[in-house]
Short mmCIF file of C-alpha atoms in Angstrom, two decimals:
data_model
loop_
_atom_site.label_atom_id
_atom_site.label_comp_id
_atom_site.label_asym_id
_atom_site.label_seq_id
_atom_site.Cartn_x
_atom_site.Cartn_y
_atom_site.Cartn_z
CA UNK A 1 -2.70 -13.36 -6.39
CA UNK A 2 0.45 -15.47 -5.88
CA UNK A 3 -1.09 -18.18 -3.42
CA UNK A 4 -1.75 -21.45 -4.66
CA UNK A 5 -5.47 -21.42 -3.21
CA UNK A 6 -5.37 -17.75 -3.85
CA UNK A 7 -5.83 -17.02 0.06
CA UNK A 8 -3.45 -16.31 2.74
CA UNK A 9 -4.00 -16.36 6.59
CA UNK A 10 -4.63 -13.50 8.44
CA UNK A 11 -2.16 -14.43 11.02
CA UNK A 12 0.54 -13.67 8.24
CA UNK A 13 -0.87 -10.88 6.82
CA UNK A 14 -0.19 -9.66 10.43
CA UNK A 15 3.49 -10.34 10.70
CA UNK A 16 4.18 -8.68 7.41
CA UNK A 17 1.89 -5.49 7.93
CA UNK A 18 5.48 -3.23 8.54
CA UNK A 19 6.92 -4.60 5.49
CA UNK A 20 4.10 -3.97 3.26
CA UNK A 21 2.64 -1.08 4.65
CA UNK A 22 -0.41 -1.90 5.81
CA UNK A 23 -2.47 -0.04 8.83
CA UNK A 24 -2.50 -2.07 12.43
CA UNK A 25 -6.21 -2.87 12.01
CA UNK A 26 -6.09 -3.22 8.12
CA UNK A 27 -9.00 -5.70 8.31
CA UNK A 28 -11.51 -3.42 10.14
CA UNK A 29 -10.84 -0.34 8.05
CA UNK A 30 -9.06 -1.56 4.25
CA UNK A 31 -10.61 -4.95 3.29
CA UNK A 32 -14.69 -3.77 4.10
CA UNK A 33 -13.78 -0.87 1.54
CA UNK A 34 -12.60 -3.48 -1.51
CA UNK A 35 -15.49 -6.06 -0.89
CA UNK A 36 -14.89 -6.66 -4.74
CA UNK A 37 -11.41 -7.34 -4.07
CA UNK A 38 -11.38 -9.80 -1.07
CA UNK A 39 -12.98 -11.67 0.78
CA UNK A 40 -12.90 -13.25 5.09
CA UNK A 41 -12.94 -17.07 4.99
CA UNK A 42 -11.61 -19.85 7.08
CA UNK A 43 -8.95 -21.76 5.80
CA UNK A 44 -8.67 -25.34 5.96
CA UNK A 45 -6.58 -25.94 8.85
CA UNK A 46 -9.65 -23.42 11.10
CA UNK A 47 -7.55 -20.42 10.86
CA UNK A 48 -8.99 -16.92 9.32
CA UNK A 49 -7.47 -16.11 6.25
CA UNK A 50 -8.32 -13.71 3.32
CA UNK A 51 -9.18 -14.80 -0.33
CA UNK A 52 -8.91 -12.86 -3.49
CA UNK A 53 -12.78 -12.20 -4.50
CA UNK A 54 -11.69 -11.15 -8.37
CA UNK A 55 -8.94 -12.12 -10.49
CA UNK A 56 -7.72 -8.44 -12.07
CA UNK A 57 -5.49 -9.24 -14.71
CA UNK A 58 -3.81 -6.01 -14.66
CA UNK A 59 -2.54 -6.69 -11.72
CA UNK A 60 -0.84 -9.79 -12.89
CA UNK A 61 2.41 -8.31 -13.78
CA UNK A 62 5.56 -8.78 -12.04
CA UNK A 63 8.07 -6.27 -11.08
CA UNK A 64 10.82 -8.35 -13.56
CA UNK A 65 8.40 -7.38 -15.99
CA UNK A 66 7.53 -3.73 -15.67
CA UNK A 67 11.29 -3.13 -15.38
CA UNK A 68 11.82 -4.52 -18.98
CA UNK A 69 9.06 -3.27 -20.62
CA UNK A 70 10.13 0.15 -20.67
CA UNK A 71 14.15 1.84 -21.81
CA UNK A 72 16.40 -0.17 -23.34
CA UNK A 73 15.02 -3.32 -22.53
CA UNK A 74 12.07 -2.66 -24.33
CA UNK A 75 12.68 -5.27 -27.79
CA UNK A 76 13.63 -7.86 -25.84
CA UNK A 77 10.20 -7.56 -23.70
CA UNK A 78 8.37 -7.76 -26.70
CA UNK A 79 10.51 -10.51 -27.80
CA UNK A 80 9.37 -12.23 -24.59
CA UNK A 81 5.83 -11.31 -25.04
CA UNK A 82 5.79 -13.30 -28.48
CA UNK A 83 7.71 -16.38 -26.42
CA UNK A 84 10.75 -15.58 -28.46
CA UNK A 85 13.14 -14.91 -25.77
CA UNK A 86 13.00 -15.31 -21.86
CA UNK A 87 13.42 -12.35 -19.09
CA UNK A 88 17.07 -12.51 -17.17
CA UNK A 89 17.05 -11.68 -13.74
CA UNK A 90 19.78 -9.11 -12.17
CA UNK A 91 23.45 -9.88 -12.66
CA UNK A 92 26.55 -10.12 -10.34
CA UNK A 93 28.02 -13.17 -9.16
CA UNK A 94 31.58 -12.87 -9.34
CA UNK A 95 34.37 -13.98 -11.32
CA UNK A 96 34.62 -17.44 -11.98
CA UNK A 97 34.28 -19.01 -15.07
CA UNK A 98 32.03 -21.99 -14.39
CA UNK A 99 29.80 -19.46 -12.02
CA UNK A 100 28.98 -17.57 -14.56
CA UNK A 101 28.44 -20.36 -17.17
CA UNK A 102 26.48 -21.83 -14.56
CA UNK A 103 24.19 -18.78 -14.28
CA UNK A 104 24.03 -17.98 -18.07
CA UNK A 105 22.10 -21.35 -18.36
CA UNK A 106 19.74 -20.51 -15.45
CA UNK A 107 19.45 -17.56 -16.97
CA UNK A 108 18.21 -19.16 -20.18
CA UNK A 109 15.19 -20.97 -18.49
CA UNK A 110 11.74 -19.67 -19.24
CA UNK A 111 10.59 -16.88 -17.36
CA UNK A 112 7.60 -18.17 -15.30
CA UNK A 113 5.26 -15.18 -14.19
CA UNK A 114 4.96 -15.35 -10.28
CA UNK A 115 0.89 -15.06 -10.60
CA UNK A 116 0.69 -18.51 -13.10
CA UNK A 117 -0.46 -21.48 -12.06
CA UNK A 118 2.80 -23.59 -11.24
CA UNK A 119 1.11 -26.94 -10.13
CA UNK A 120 2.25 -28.37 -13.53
CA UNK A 121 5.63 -27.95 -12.96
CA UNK A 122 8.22 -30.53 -11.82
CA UNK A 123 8.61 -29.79 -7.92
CA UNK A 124 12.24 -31.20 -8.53
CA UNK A 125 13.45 -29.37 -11.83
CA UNK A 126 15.50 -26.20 -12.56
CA UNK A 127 12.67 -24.91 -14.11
CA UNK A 128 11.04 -25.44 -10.87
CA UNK A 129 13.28 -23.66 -8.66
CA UNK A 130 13.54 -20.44 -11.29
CA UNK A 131 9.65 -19.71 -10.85
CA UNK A 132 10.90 -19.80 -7.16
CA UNK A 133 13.29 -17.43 -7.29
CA UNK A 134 10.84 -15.48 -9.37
CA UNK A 135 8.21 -15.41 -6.78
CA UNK A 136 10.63 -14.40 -3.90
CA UNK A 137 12.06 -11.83 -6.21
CA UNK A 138 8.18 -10.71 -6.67
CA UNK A 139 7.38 -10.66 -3.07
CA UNK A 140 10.04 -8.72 -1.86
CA UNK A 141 9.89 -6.03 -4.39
CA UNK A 142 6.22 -5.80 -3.28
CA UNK A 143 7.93 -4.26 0.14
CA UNK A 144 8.18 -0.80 1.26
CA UNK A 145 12.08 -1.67 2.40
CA UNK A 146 12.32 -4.10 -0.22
CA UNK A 147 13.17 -6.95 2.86
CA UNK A 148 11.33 -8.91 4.81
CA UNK A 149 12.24 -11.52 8.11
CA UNK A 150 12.79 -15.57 6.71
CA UNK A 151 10.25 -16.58 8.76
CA UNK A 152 7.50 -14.26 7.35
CA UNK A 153 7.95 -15.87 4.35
CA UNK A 154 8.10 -19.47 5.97
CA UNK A 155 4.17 -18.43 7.08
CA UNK A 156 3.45 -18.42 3.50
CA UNK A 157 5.80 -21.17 2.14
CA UNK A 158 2.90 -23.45 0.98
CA UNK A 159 0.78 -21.24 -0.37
CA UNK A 160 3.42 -19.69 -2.39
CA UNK A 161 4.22 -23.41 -3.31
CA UNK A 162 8.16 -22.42 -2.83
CA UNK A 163 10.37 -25.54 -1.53
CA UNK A 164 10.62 -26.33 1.62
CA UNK A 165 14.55 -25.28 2.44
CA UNK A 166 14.30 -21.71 0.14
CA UNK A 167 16.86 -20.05 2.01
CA UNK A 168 19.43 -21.91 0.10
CA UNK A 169 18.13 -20.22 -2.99
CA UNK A 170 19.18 -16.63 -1.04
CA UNK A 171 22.96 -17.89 -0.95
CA UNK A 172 22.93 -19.48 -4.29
CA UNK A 173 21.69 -16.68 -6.29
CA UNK A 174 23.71 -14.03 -4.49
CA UNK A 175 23.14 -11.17 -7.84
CA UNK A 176 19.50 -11.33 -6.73
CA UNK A 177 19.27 -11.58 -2.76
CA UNK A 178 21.31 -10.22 0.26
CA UNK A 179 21.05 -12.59 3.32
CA UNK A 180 21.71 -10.95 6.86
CA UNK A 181 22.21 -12.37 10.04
CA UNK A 182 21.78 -8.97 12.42
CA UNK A 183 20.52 -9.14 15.22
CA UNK A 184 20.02 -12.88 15.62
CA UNK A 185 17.44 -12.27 12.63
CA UNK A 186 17.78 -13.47 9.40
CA UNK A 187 16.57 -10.86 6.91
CA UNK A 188 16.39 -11.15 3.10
CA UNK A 189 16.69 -7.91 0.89
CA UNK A 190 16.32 -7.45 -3.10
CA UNK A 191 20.03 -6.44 -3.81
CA UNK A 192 18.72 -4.31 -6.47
CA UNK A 193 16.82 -2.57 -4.40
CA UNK A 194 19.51 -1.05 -2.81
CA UNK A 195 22.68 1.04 -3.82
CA UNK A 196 25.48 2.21 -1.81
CA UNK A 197 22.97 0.71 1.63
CA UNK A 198 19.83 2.90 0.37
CA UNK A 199 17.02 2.26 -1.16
CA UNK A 200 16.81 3.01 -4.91
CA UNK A 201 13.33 4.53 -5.74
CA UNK A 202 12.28 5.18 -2.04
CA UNK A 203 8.48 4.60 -1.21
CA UNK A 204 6.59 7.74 0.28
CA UNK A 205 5.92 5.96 3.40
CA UNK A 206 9.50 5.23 3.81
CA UNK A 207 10.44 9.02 4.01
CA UNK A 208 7.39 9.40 6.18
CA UNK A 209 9.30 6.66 8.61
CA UNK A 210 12.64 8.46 8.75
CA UNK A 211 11.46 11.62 9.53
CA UNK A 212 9.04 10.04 12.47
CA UNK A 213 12.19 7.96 13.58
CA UNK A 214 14.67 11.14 13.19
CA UNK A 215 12.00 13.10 15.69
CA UNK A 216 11.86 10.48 17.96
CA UNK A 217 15.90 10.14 17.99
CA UNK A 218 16.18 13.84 17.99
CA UNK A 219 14.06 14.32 21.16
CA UNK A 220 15.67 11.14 23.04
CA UNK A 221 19.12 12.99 22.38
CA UNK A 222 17.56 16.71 24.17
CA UNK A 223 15.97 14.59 27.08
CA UNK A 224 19.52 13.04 28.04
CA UNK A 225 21.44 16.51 27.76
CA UNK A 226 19.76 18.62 29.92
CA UNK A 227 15.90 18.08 32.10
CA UNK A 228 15.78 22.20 31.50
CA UNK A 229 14.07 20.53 27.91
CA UNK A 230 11.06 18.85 29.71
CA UNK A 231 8.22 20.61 28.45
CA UNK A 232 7.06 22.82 31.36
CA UNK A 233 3.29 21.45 31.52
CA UNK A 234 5.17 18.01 32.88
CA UNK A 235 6.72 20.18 35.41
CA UNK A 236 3.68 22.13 36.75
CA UNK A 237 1.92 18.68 36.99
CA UNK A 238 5.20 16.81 39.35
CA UNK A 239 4.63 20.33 41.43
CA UNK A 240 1.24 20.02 42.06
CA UNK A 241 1.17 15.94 42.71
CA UNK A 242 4.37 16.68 44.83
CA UNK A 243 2.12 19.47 47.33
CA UNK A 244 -0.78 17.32 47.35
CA UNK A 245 1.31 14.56 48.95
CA UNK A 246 2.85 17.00 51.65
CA UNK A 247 -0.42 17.42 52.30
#
């Protein structure tokens, strides 16, 4: 609902199945069962890519949004809602004076919603580049870790009609983003998806990781202390190949 052409390639889809939680073979066994939803095409440039088969409007509302609409950020939501007031995005970007003044006025900028049409916008203005930090704040908090890899989102650069060198917007708006460099991979997180290094409101499937990835640690730890811990089936089976050679 984001893309420009309102389609996105397979091939990305792919890359980003970890991040937003998607089965292996999501194409074979999720898209048949939402015909109404999407649809298999080939993009322009002979690639397979899926297409959104029905606008849902409900859907339409970005995660900026649903945080302010509810608490104590409720009047000023309906404030924005009558185009009385804008939406501010998460704060925290130091100490210095013109900073901050700096941000205050970026800050004032209309909100543009991640899932309108943007074509009519100046490519070059501020206004420009806060709908792009809108839609990378969007995409990310669609995320099970709230993070993705650079490059994933380089896949879907043109579709998400975000400028071509966006990474600079990760280091200039340093209340929104964390940038890492672990690894040799360049990450992006939501910084306010995280507190203290741990995820906020925690998807289900991300406790369903760490206790797969706490199992598989655990056992890797038993095999190295002591071979007493192979399971004995393993050992009845190296018996019998072992006679069958003397043999």
């Amino acid at each position: 609902m984001m893309m420009r052409s309102r389609t996105a390639p397979l091939q990305s889809l792919h890359a980003l199945k970890w991040d937003l939680g998607l089965p292996d073979n999501f194409e074979k066994v999720l898209i048949p069962r939402y015909q109404d939803h999407f649809s298999f095409v080939k993009a322009p440039s002979g690639v397979s890519a899926l297409r959104l088969a029905g606008w849902h409007e409900e859907f339409a509302v970005s995660a900026l949004e649903r945080c302010n609409e509810g608490g104590e950020m409720g009047d000023e939501y309906r404030q924005f809602k009558r185009g009385q007031t804008t939406l501010a995005f998460p704060r925290g970007y130091g100490a210095q004076k013109k900073v901050r003044a700096w941000m205050e006025e970026f800050q004032k900028l209309p909100y543009i919603s991640p899932y309108e049409d943007s074509r009519h916008i100046d490519p070059n203005s501020e206004l420009m580049e806060k709908r792009a930090v809108g839609v990378l704040h969007e995409f990310l908090s669609l995320t099970i870790h709230k993070k993705t890899k650079r490059n994933y989102l380089r896949s879907l650069r043109e579709e998400l009609n975000i400028p071509h060198k966006f990474t600079r917007l990760f280091t200039r708006y340093p209340g929104i983003f964390y940038l890492s460099l672990k690894c040799k991979t360049t990450t992006v997180a939501l910084k306010e998806g995280y507190r203290r290094g741990k995820l906020v409101n925690p998807h289900p499937l991300v406790r369903i990781r760490q206790k797969f990835y706490h199992v598989m640690r655990t056992g890797l730890l038993y095999r190295g202390k002591d071979t007493n811990l192979i399971p004995r089936e393993d050992v009845l089976l190296k018996d019998s190949e072992n006679s069958v050679e003397d043999k």
